[in-house]
Coordinates of C-alpha atoms in Angstrom, one line a residue:
X1462 CA 71.6 147.9 84.6
X1463 CA 73.1 144.5 83.7
X1464 CA 76.8 144.2 84.5
X1465 CA 79.4 142.6 82.2
X1466 CA 80.2 139.0 83.0
X1467 CA 83.2 138.4 85.2
X1468 CA 86.3 137.1 83.3
X1469 CA 87.4 133.5 84.0
X1470 CA 90.5 133.1 86.3
X1471 CA 92.6 132.0 83.4
X1472 CA 91.7 135.0 81.4
X1473 CA 92.6 137.2 84.4
X1474 CA 96.0 135.7 84.6
X1475 CA 96.6 136.2 80.9
X1476 CA 95.5 139.9 81.2
X1477 CA 97.9 140.3 84.1
X1478 CA 100.8 138.9 82.1
X1479 CA 100.0 141.2 79.1
X1480 CA 99.9 144.1 81.5
X1481 CA 103.4 143.2 82.8
X1482 CA 104.7 142.9 79.3
X1483 CA 103.3 146.3 78.4
X1484 CA 105.6 147.9 81.0
X1485 CA 108.6 147.5 78.7
X1486 CA 109.8 151.0 77.7
X1487 CA 108.8 150.8 74.1
X1488 CA 106.7 153.6 72.7
X1489 CA 103.8 152.6 70.6
X1490 CA 103.2 154.0 67.2
X1491 CA 99.9 155.9 66.8
X1492 CA 99.3 155.9 63.1
X1493 CA 96.1 157.9 63.5
X1494 CA 97.0 160.8 65.8
X1495 CA 94.2 163.0 67.2
X1496 CA 94.6 165.9 64.7
X1497 CA 91.9 168.5 64.8
X1498 CA 90.8 169.8 62.4
X1499 CA 92.0 167.0 60.2
X1500 CA 94.6 168.1 57.6
X1501 CA 94.1 167.8 53.9
X1502 CA 96.7 165.1 53.4
X1503 CA 98.4 163.1 56.1
X1504 CA 101.0 160.3 55.9
X1505 CA 101.9 158.7 59.1
X1506 CA 104.9 156.4 59.3
X1507 CA 105.4 153.8 62.1
X1508 CA 108.8 155.0 63.1
X1509 CA 108.7 156.9 66.4
X1510 CA 111.1 159.7 67.4
X1511 CA 111.7 160.7 70.9
X1512 CA 111.8 164.4 71.9
X1513 CA 113.7 165.7 74.9
X1514 CA 112.3 169.0 76.2
X1515 CA 115.8 170.0 77.3
X1516 CA 117.4 169.4 73.8
X1517 CA 114.5 170.4 71.5
X1518 CA 114.1 173.8 69.9
X1519 CA 111.8 175.5 67.4
X1520 CA 113.6 178.0 65.2
X1521 CA 113.7 179.8 61.9
X1522 CA 114.7 177.6 58.9
X1523 CA 117.5 178.4 56.4
X1524 CA 116.7 181.0 53.8
X1525 CA 113.4 181.9 55.6
X1526 CA 112.2 185.4 54.8
X1527 CA 111.0 185.7 58.4
X1528 CA 114.0 186.2 60.6
X1529 CA 114.6 186.5 64.3
X1530 CA 113.1 190.0 64.1
X1531 CA 109.6 188.6 63.4
X1532 CA 108.1 188.9 66.8
X1533 CA 104.9 187.2 65.7
X1534 CA 106.8 184.0 65.0
X1535 CA 109.2 184.3 67.9
X1536 CA 106.2 184.5 70.3
X1537 CA 104.6 181.6 68.5
X1538 CA 107.7 179.5 68.9
X1539 CA 107.7 180.2 72.7
X1540 CA 104.0 179.6 72.9
X1541 CA 104.0 176.2 71.2
X1542 CA 107.1 175.0 73.0
X1543 CA 105.1 175.6 76.2
X1544 CA 102.0 173.9 74.7
X1545 CA 104.1 170.8 73.9
X1546 CA 106.1 170.5 77.1
X1547 CA 104.8 172.9 79.7
X1548 CA 101.6 171.4 80.9
X1549 CA 102.8 167.8 81.7
X1550 CA 104.4 166.2 84.7
X1551 CA 107.8 165.1 83.7
X1552 CA 108.5 161.7 85.2
X1553 CA 111.2 160.3 82.9
X1554 CA 115.0 160.7 82.6
X1555 CA 116.0 162.0 79.2
X1556 CA 119.2 159.9 79.4
X1557 CA 117.0 156.7 79.2
X1558 CA 116.2 157.6 75.6
X1559 CA 119.6 158.9 74.3
X1560 CA 120.1 155.7 72.2
X1561 CA 116.7 156.1 70.6
X1562 CA 116.0 158.0 67.4
X1563 CA 115.6 161.7 68.3
X1564 CA 113.9 164.8 66.9
X1565 CA 116.1 167.7 67.9
X1566 CA 114.6 170.7 66.0
X1567 CA 111.6 172.0 64.2
X1568 CA 112.7 174.5 61.6
X1569 CA 110.1 176.9 60.2
X1570 CA 110.7 178.5 56.8
X1571 CA 108.6 181.2 55.2
X1572 CA 108.9 181.1 51.4
X1573 CA 107.4 184.4 50.4
X1574 CA 107.2 187.8 52.1
X1575 CA 106.4 186.9 55.7
X1576 CA 103.7 189.5 56.5
X1577 CA 105.0 189.5 60.1
X1578 CA 103.8 193.0 60.7
X1579 CA 100.5 192.9 58.8
X1580 CA 97.0 192.0 59.9
X1581 CA 95.5 188.8 58.4
X1582 CA 92.8 189.3 55.8
X1583 CA 90.3 187.3 53.8
X1584 CA 93.0 186.4 51.2
X1585 CA 95.7 185.4 53.7
X1586 CA 97.5 182.3 52.7
X1587 CA 97.2 179.7 55.5
X1588 CA 98.7 176.8 53.6
X1589 CA 101.7 174.8 55.0
X1590 CA 103.6 171.6 54.7
X1591 CA 105.2 169.6 57.5
X1592 CA 107.8 166.9 57.3
X1593 CA 108.8 165.1 60.5
X1594 CA 112.0 163.0 60.0
X1595 CA 115.0 162.3 62.2
X1596 CA 116.7 164.5 63.3
X1597 CA 114.9 167.7 62.1
X1598 CA 111.3 168.5 61.3
X1599 CA 110.7 171.1 58.6
X1600 CA 107.6 173.3 58.5
X1601 CA 107.2 175.3 55.3
X1602 CA 104.7 178.0 54.6
X1603 CA 104.3 180.9 52.2
X1604 CA 103.3 183.3 54.9
X1605 CA 103.4 183.5 58.7
X1606 CA 99.7 182.6 58.8
X1607 CA 100.4 179.1 57.4
X1608 CA 103.3 178.8 59.8
X1609 CA 100.9 179.4 62.7
X1610 CA 98.5 176.7 61.5
X1611 CA 101.4 174.3 61.0
X1612 CA 102.8 174.9 64.5
X1613 CA 99.4 174.0 65.9
X1614 CA 99.4 170.7 63.8
X1615 CA 102.9 169.9 64.9
X1616 CA 102.0 170.4 68.6
X1617 CA 99.1 168.0 68.1
X1618 CA 101.5 165.3 66.7
X1619 CA 103.5 165.2 69.9
X1620 CA 102.2 163.1 72.7
X1621 CA 103.6 161.8 76.0
X1622 CA 103.6 158.1 76.5
X1623 CA 102.8 156.3 79.7
X1624 CA 106.4 156.5 80.8
X1625 CA 106.6 160.3 80.4
X1626 CA 108.6 160.3 77.1
X1627 CA 107.6 162.8 74.4
X1628 CA 107.2 161.0 71.1
X1629 CA 106.2 161.8 67.6
X1630 CA 105.6 159.7 64.5
X1631 CA 107.7 160.4 61.4
X1632 CA 105.1 162.0 59.1
X1633 CA 104.3 164.1 56.1
X1634 CA 101.4 166.6 56.0
X1635 CA 100.3 169.1 53.4
X1636 CA 97.4 171.3 54.4
X1637 CA 95.3 174.3 53.7
X1638 CA 91.8 175.4 54.7
X1639 CA 88.6 174.6 52.7
X1640 CA 87.0 178.0 53.4
X1641 CA 88.8 181.3 54.0
X1642 CA 86.2 182.6 56.6
X1643 CA 86.0 180.5 59.7
X1644 CA 84.4 182.5 62.5
X1645 CA 83.2 182.6 66.1
X1646 CA 80.6 185.2 67.0
X1647 CA 80.7 186.6 70.6
X1648 CA 78.1 189.0 72.0
X1649 CA 79.4 191.6 74.5
X1650 CA 76.2 193.6 74.8
X1651 CA 73.8 191.2 76.5
X1652 CA 76.6 190.4 79.0
X1653 CA 79.9 192.2 79.2
X1654 CA 82.8 189.8 78.6
X1655 CA 86.1 190.7 80.3
X1656 CA 89.0 191.2 78.0
X1657 CA 90.8 188.2 79.5
X1658 CA 87.8 186.0 78.5
X1659 CA 88.0 187.3 75.0
X1660 CA 91.7 186.5 74.9
X1661 CA 91.1 183.0 76.2
X1662 CA 88.5 182.6 73.4
X1663 CA 91.1 183.7 70.8
X1664 CA 93.5 181.0 72.2
X1665 CA 90.9 178.3 71.8
X1666 CA 90.1 179.6 68.3
X1667 CA 93.7 179.2 67.3
X1668 CA 93.7 175.6 68.7
X1669 CA 90.9 174.9 66.3
X1670 CA 92.2 177.0 63.3
X1671 CA 89.4 179.5 63.4
X1672 CA 90.5 182.8 61.8
X1673 CA 87.7 185.4 62.4
X1674 CA 86.4 186.8 65.6
X1675 CA 83.0 188.3 64.8
X1676 CA 82.6 190.8 67.6
X1677 CA 79.0 191.7 68.1
X1678 CA 80.1 194.5 70.4
X1679 CA 76.9 196.5 71.0
X1680 CA 73.1 195.9 71.0
X1681 CA 69.9 197.1 72.6
X1682 CA 71.0 196.1 76.1
X1683 CA 74.3 198.0 76.4
X1684 CA 76.9 200.0 74.4
X1685 CA 80.3 198.9 75.8
X1686 CA 82.5 200.3 73.0
X1687 CA 84.2 203.5 74.1
X1688 CA 84.1 205.9 71.2
X1689 CA 86.6 208.7 71.3
X1690 CA 84.5 210.8 69.0
X1691 CA 81.2 210.1 70.8
X1692 CA 82.1 209.2 74.4
X1693 CA 78.6 209.6 75.7
X1694 CA 77.6 206.5 73.8
X1695 CA 79.3 204.3 76.3
X1696 CA 79.1 206.8 79.2
X1697 CA 75.4 206.5 79.1
X1698 CA 74.8 203.4 77.1
X1699 CA 77.0 200.8 78.9
X1700 CA 75.9 198.9 82.0
X1701 CA 78.4 200.8 84.0
X1702 CA 81.6 202.7 83.4
X1703 CA 83.5 199.5 84.4
X1704 CA 81.7 197.5 81.6
X1705 CA 83.4 199.4 78.8
X1706 CA 86.1 198.4 76.2
X1707 CA 88.6 201.3 76.1
X1708 CA 90.7 202.0 73.1
X1709 CA 93.6 200.2 74.9
X1710 CA 91.3 197.1 75.4
X1711 CA 90.4 197.0 71.8
X1712 CA 94.0 197.4 70.8
X1713 CA 94.9 194.5 73.1
X1714 CA 92.3 192.3 71.5
X1715 CA 93.4 193.2 68.0
X1716 CA 97.1 192.5 68.6
X1717 CA 96.4 189.3 70.5
X1718 CA 94.3 188.1 67.6
X1719 CA 96.9 189.2 65.0
X1720 CA 99.5 187.1 66.8
X1721 CA 97.3 184.1 66.3
X1722 CA 96.3 184.8 62.7
X1723 CA 92.8 185.9 63.6
X1724 CA 90.9 188.7 62.1
X1725 CA 88.5 190.9 64.2
X1726 CA 85.4 192.0 62.4
X1727 CA 83.3 194.4 64.5
X1728 CA 79.5 194.5 64.2
X1729 CA 77.6 197.7 64.7
X1730 CA 74.0 196.6 64.0
X1731 CA 71.5 199.2 62.8
X1732 CA 68.8 200.4 62.3
X1733 CA 67.3 197.9 64.8
X1734 CA 68.9 196.6 68.0
X1735 CA 69.9 200.2 68.8
X1736 CA 68.2 201.1 72.1
X1737 CA 71.5 201.6 73.9
X1738 CA 72.7 204.0 71.2
X1739 CA 69.8 206.4 72.0
X1740 CA 70.9 206.9 75.6
X1741 CA 74.0 208.7 74.5
X1742 CA 73.1 210.2 71.2
X1743 CA 70.0 212.5 71.1
X1744 CA 67.6 212.4 68.2
X1745 CA 69.1 209.2 66.8
X1746 CA 66.2 206.9 67.5
X1747 CA 62.6 207.2 66.3
X1748 CA 60.1 208.5 68.9
X1749 CA 57.1 206.2 69.0
X1750 CA 53.5 207.5 69.2
X1751 CA 50.4 206.1 70.9
X1752 CA 47.2 207.3 69.3
X1753 CA 49.1 210.3 67.8
X1754 CA 50.6 211.2 71.2
X1755 CA 54.4 210.9 71.6
X1756 CA 55.2 208.1 74.1
X1757 CA 58.3 207.6 76.2
X1758 CA 59.5 204.8 74.0
X1759 CA 61.8 204.8 71.0
X1760 CA 62.1 202.5 68.0
X1761 CA 64.8 201.9 65.4
X1762 CA 67.2 204.6 64.1
X1763 CA 65.3 207.6 62.6
X1764 CA 66.2 207.3 58.8
X1765 CA 64.5 210.7 57.9
X1766 CA 67.0 213.1 59.5
X1767 CA 70.2 214.4 58.0
X1768 CA 71.7 214.5 61.5
X1769 CA 71.4 210.7 61.5
X1770 CA 73.7 210.3 58.5
X1771 CA 76.1 213.0 59.7
X1772 CA 76.5 211.0 62.9
X1773 CA 77.1 207.7 61.3
X1774 CA 79.5 209.2 58.7
X1775 CA 81.7 210.4 61.6
X1776 CA 81.2 207.3 63.7
X1777 CA 82.1 204.8 61.0
X1778 CA 85.2 206.9 60.0
X1779 CA 86.4 206.2 63.6
X1780 CA 85.5 202.5 63.4
X1781 CA 87.4 202.2 60.1
X1782 CA 90.5 203.6 61.7
X1783 CA 90.3 201.5 64.9
X1784 CA 89.5 198.2 63.3
X1785 CA 92.0 197.3 60.5
X1786 CA 90.0 194.5 58.8
X1787 CA 88.6 195.2 55.4
X1788 CA 85.1 194.3 56.6
X1789 CA 82.6 195.9 58.9
X1790 CA 79.4 194.0 59.8
X1791 CA 76.4 196.3 59.6
X1792 CA 73.7 194.0 60.9
X1793 CA 70.4 195.0 59.5
X1794 CA 68.4 192.2 61.0
X1795 CA 65.1 192.1 62.9
X1796 CA 64.0 195.7 62.2
X1797 CA 60.7 196.4 63.9
X1798 CA 58.4 198.6 61.8
X1799 CA 55.7 199.3 64.4
X1800 CA 57.3 202.4 65.8
X1801 CA 58.0 203.8 62.4
X1802 CA 54.4 203.2 61.5
X1803 CA 53.1 205.3 64.5
X1804 CA 55.4 208.3 63.8
X1805 CA 53.8 211.2 61.7
X1806 CA 57.2 212.5 60.6
X1807 CA 58.1 209.1 59.2
X1808 CA 54.7 208.8 57.5
X1809 CA 55.2 212.2 55.8
X1810 CA 58.7 211.3 54.7
X1811 CA 57.6 208.1 53.2
X1812 CA 54.8 209.9 51.3
X1813 CA 57.2 212.4 49.9
X1814 CA 59.6 209.6 48.8
X1815 CA 56.8 207.6 47.2
X1816 CA 57.3 204.7 49.5
X1817 CA 53.6 204.3 50.3
X1818 CA 53.3 202.1 53.4
X1819 CA 56.1 199.7 52.5
X1820 CA 58.5 200.1 55.4
X1821 CA 61.0 197.8 53.7
X1822 CA 61.6 200.5 51.2
X1823 CA 62.3 202.9 54.1
X1824 CA 64.7 200.4 55.6
X1825 CA 66.4 200.0 52.2
X1826 CA 66.7 203.7 51.9
X1827 CA 68.6 203.9 55.2
X1828 CA 70.8 200.8 54.7
X1829 CA 71.9 201.8 51.2
X1830 CA 73.1 205.1 52.6
X1831 CA 75.1 203.3 55.3
X1832 CA 76.5 200.9 52.8
X1833 CA 77.6 203.8 50.6
X1834 CA 79.4 205.3 53.6
X1835 CA 81.4 202.1 54.2
X1836 CA 82.3 201.9 50.5
X1837 CA 83.6 205.5 50.6
X1838 CA 85.9 204.4 53.5
X1839 CA 87.3 201.7 51.2
X1840 CA 85.8 199.0 53.4
X1841 CA 83.5 196.1 52.6
X1842 CA 80.2 195.4 54.3
X1843 CA 78.6 192.2 55.8
X1844 CA 74.9 192.2 56.5
X1845 CA 72.4 189.7 57.9
X1846 CA 70.2 188.0 55.4
X1847 CA 67.1 190.2 55.9
X1848 CA 68.9 193.0 54.1
X1849 CA 69.1 190.8 51.0
X1850 CA 65.6 189.4 51.5
X1851 CA 64.1 192.9 51.7
X1852 CA 65.7 193.7 48.3
X1853 CA 68.0 196.4 49.5
X1854 CA 70.2 197.7 46.6
X1855 CA 73.5 196.2 47.6
X1856 CA 77.0 197.1 46.5
X1857 CA 78.7 194.4 44.5
X1858 CA 80.8 192.3 46.9
X1859 CA 78.5 192.9 49.9
X1860 CA 78.6 189.7 52.0
X1861 CA 75.3 188.2 53.1
X1862 CA 75.3 186.2 56.4
X1863 CA 72.6 183.5 56.3
X1864 CA 71.4 182.9 59.9
X1865 CA 67.7 181.8 59.7
X1866 CA 67.6 178.0 60.2
X1867 CA 64.5 177.5 58.1
X1868 CA 65.5 176.7 54.5
X1869 CA 69.0 178.0 54.8
X1870 CA 70.2 176.0 51.9
X1871 CA 67.6 177.6 49.7
X1872 CA 68.7 181.0 51.0
X1873 CA 72.3 180.3 50.1
X1874 CA 71.1 179.3 46.7
X1875 CA 69.3 182.6 46.2
X1876 CA 72.1 184.8 47.6
X1877 CA 74.8 183.2 45.5
X1878 CA 72.5 183.1 42.4
X1879 CA 72.3 186.9 42.7
X1880 CA 76.1 187.0 42.7
X1881 CA 76.7 187.9 46.3
X1882 CA 79.3 186.2 48.6
X1883 CA 77.7 184.4 51.6
X1884 CA 78.6 183.3 55.1
X1885 CA 76.6 180.5 56.7
X1886 CA 75.8 180.5 60.4
X1887 CA 72.2 179.1 60.5
X1888 CA 73.0 175.5 61.6
X1889 CA 75.6 176.7 64.1
X1890 CA 73.8 178.8 66.7
X1891 CA 75.6 177.4 69.8
X1892 CA 73.4 179.4 72.2
X1893 CA 70.6 176.9 71.4
X1894 CA 71.6 174.0 73.7
X1895 CA 70.3 170.5 74.1
X1896 CA 71.2 167.6 76.3
X1897 CA 73.6 165.2 74.6
X1898 CA 76.1 165.3 71.8
X1899 CA 74.7 168.2 69.8
X1900 CA 78.2 168.7 68.3
X1901 CA 77.3 165.9 65.9
X1902 CA 74.6 168.0 64.3
X1903 CA 77.0 170.9 63.8
X1904 CA 79.5 168.4 62.3
X1905 CA 77.2 167.0 59.6
X1906 CA 75.9 170.4 58.4
X1907 CA 77.4 170.9 55.0
X1908 CA 77.6 174.5 53.6
X1909 CA 77.7 173.4 50.0
X1910 CA 74.8 171.0 49.9
X1911 CA 72.5 173.4 48.2
X1912 CA 71.6 173.1 44.5
X1913 CA 73.7 175.5 42.5
X1914 CA 76.5 176.0 40.0
X1915 CA 80.2 175.7 40.9
X1916 CA 80.4 179.5 40.5
X1917 CA 77.7 179.9 43.1
X1918 CA 79.4 177.5 45.5
X1919 CA 82.7 179.4 45.2
X1920 CA 80.8 182.4 46.6
X1921 CA 80.4 180.7 49.9
X1922 CA 83.2 182.2 51.9
X1923 CA 82.7 179.9 54.9
X1924 CA 80.7 180.1 58.1
X1925 CA 80.5 181.1 61.8
X1926 CA 79.6 179.5 65.0
X1927 CA 77.5 182.0 67.0
X1928 CA 77.1 182.2 70.7
X1929 CA 74.6 184.9 71.6
X1930 CA 74.9 186.4 75.0
X1931 CA 71.4 186.4 76.6
X1932 CA 72.3 183.5 78.9
X1933 CA 76.1 183.6 78.5
X1934 CA 78.7 185.6 80.4
X1935 CA 82.3 184.9 81.5
X1936 CA 81.2 182.1 83.8
X1937 CA 80.0 179.8 81.0
X1938 CA 81.2 181.2 77.6
X1939 CA 84.2 178.9 77.3
X1940 CA 82.6 175.6 78.2
X1941 CA 79.5 176.3 76.1
X1942 CA 81.7 177.2 73.1
X1943 CA 84.2 174.3 73.3
X1944 CA 84.4 171.6 72.1
X1945 CA 81.0 172.2 70.4
X1946 CA 82.5 174.9 68.1
X1947 CA 85.3 172.6 67.3
X1948 CA 82.9 170.5 65.2
X1949 CA 82.3 173.7 63.1
X1950 CA 86.0 174.3 62.9
X1951 CA 86.6 171.0 61.3
X1952 CA 83.7 171.3 58.9
X1953 CA 85.1 174.7 57.7
X1954 CA 88.8 173.7 57.5
X1955 CA 89.0 170.0 56.5
X1956 CA 88.1 168.4 53.2
X1957 CA 84.5 167.8 52.5
X1958 CA 85.1 164.0 52.6
X1959 CA 86.1 164.1 56.3
X1960 CA 82.7 163.0 57.7
X1961 CA 83.1 159.9 59.8
X1962 CA 81.4 160.6 63.1
X1963 CA 83.1 157.7 64.9
X1964 CA 86.5 158.8 63.9
X1965 CA 85.6 162.4 64.7
X1966 CA 84.4 161.5 68.2
X1967 CA 87.7 159.7 69.0
X1968 CA 89.8 162.6 67.8
X1969 CA 87.6 165.3 69.4
X1970 CA 87.6 163.6 72.8
X1971 CA 91.4 163.7 72.8
X1972 CA 91.4 167.3 71.4
X1973 CA 89.0 168.4 74.1
X1974 CA 91.5 167.0 76.7
X1975 CA 94.3 168.8 74.9
X1976 CA 92.4 172.1 75.2
X1977 CA 91.8 171.5 78.9
X1978 CA 95.5 170.9 79.4
X1979 CA 96.1 174.3 77.7
X1980 CA 93.8 176.1 80.1
X1981 CA 90.6 176.0 78.1
X1982 CA 87.6 174.8 80.2
X1983 CA 86.1 172.8 77.4
X1984 CA 83.1 170.7 78.5
X1985 CA 83.3 166.9 78.1
X1986 CA 81.8 165.2 75.1
X1987 CA 80.6 162.2 77.1
X1988 CA 81.8 160.0 80.0
X1989 CA 85.5 159.4 80.4
X1990 CA 88.6 161.2 81.7
X1991 CA 91.7 163.0 80.5
X1992 CA 94.8 160.9 81.1
X1993 CA 97.1 163.6 82.2
X1994 CA 97.2 166.4 84.7
X1995 CA 94.4 168.9 84.4
X1996 CA 95.8 172.4 84.4
X1997 CA 92.4 173.7 85.2
X1998 CA 92.6 172.1 88.7
X1999 CA 95.9 173.9 89.6

């Protein structure tokens, strides 16, 4: 390709002189730091403060309701101190900057009951304010969840200049999320994901202010969840006994997520996507017939047997105890009716119920019973959009997840017009990959661009970036997720007016490098390099 013209000798001399002048130890103000996702309001001031890792501390502020006994915050203070200082080569002498304006402390104050020992929920308050001014920065939040988000923002304000000095602009930020549900879906059935990979995903989610891990834990291919009530489900339905999430594994994920302000919503998808269930639970699936002769294959869950509902009643009681979130995702998508249609017991049951040959009515019969079980457990249900489309009688407050990419705005319009809360994932299926900067398509997808009233749009709880596992395991989950999912994170957190792709690219390129420095193997956006040591190469 054509090369750029060679600069004239005089210009080269001028550039050399400018380079020499730039060696003077003066930190430059960055009035537009690479904050991601971008906060609601940001004021950056030109005055720079120096931070000495040896003399800086993060601590509880005066009159904070969260004291030193709040292990969630204490751990966050340690974690963010390391994020700020721990991954860089120090090649400066702190004494060189003693006569410069210094930032000595970040004080974190919780105004209301801290909720240190609670799990986050849909209604968790994630708002915060941050004021950086010599000599002390003050982070205020109503709850610990806002403090966690503010700590992430503060860590993004600090940068190391070319001389190794840590600096931060004096600044003022007020922030809260646009949507309360900002999720990442992982699939641990198609490929088992080691617990350490799930924990690494939770770290990256916190860096991008996601707050929901949608754990699609089982499916046709395998049943890795170890149930104490029905141990044969995983004994016979998992890939192997080493590809299982024990109760201790689940507890580890739940606590790790809680310490990062992240909810864990389990999905147990039925009546379809259940082939692995049948290996460990007899008579749960529907036997298929071939010309009125029973075959060796099975279809969806058999909705005609009382034993089916007795099993699920016991199973979901366990799930409601293990997973503290108020929601359980029940799936309900892609139910194949062919096997049901071949089974004479199913046909007789439908005739008695007056369903005719409409298998959607049989599906609705089953799903309504499962929904009622979840309600009796004082939990709320999330379902995929087919459940709504097939006109299942839904409990008020049931959340409908819109995932089909065709006409998803129209689907959102219909779901919210019917009065149901909605989650959008249709434009954010990250398992569908293409060469180039596909993050731009995720970034410009606007959840509220459908035609509807303000009341309807208030029913949109947020969205999820989904990474299904047919071609994803621990070797490629992290780089395929990040920074592509980051684009979804900003769309769901930042104000609707934050849409400039050029500005987003500049910030996201820096944020991607920041994630890499923190141990997240995020793939590059385009050509270039990260201008500090790569922790991944250690």
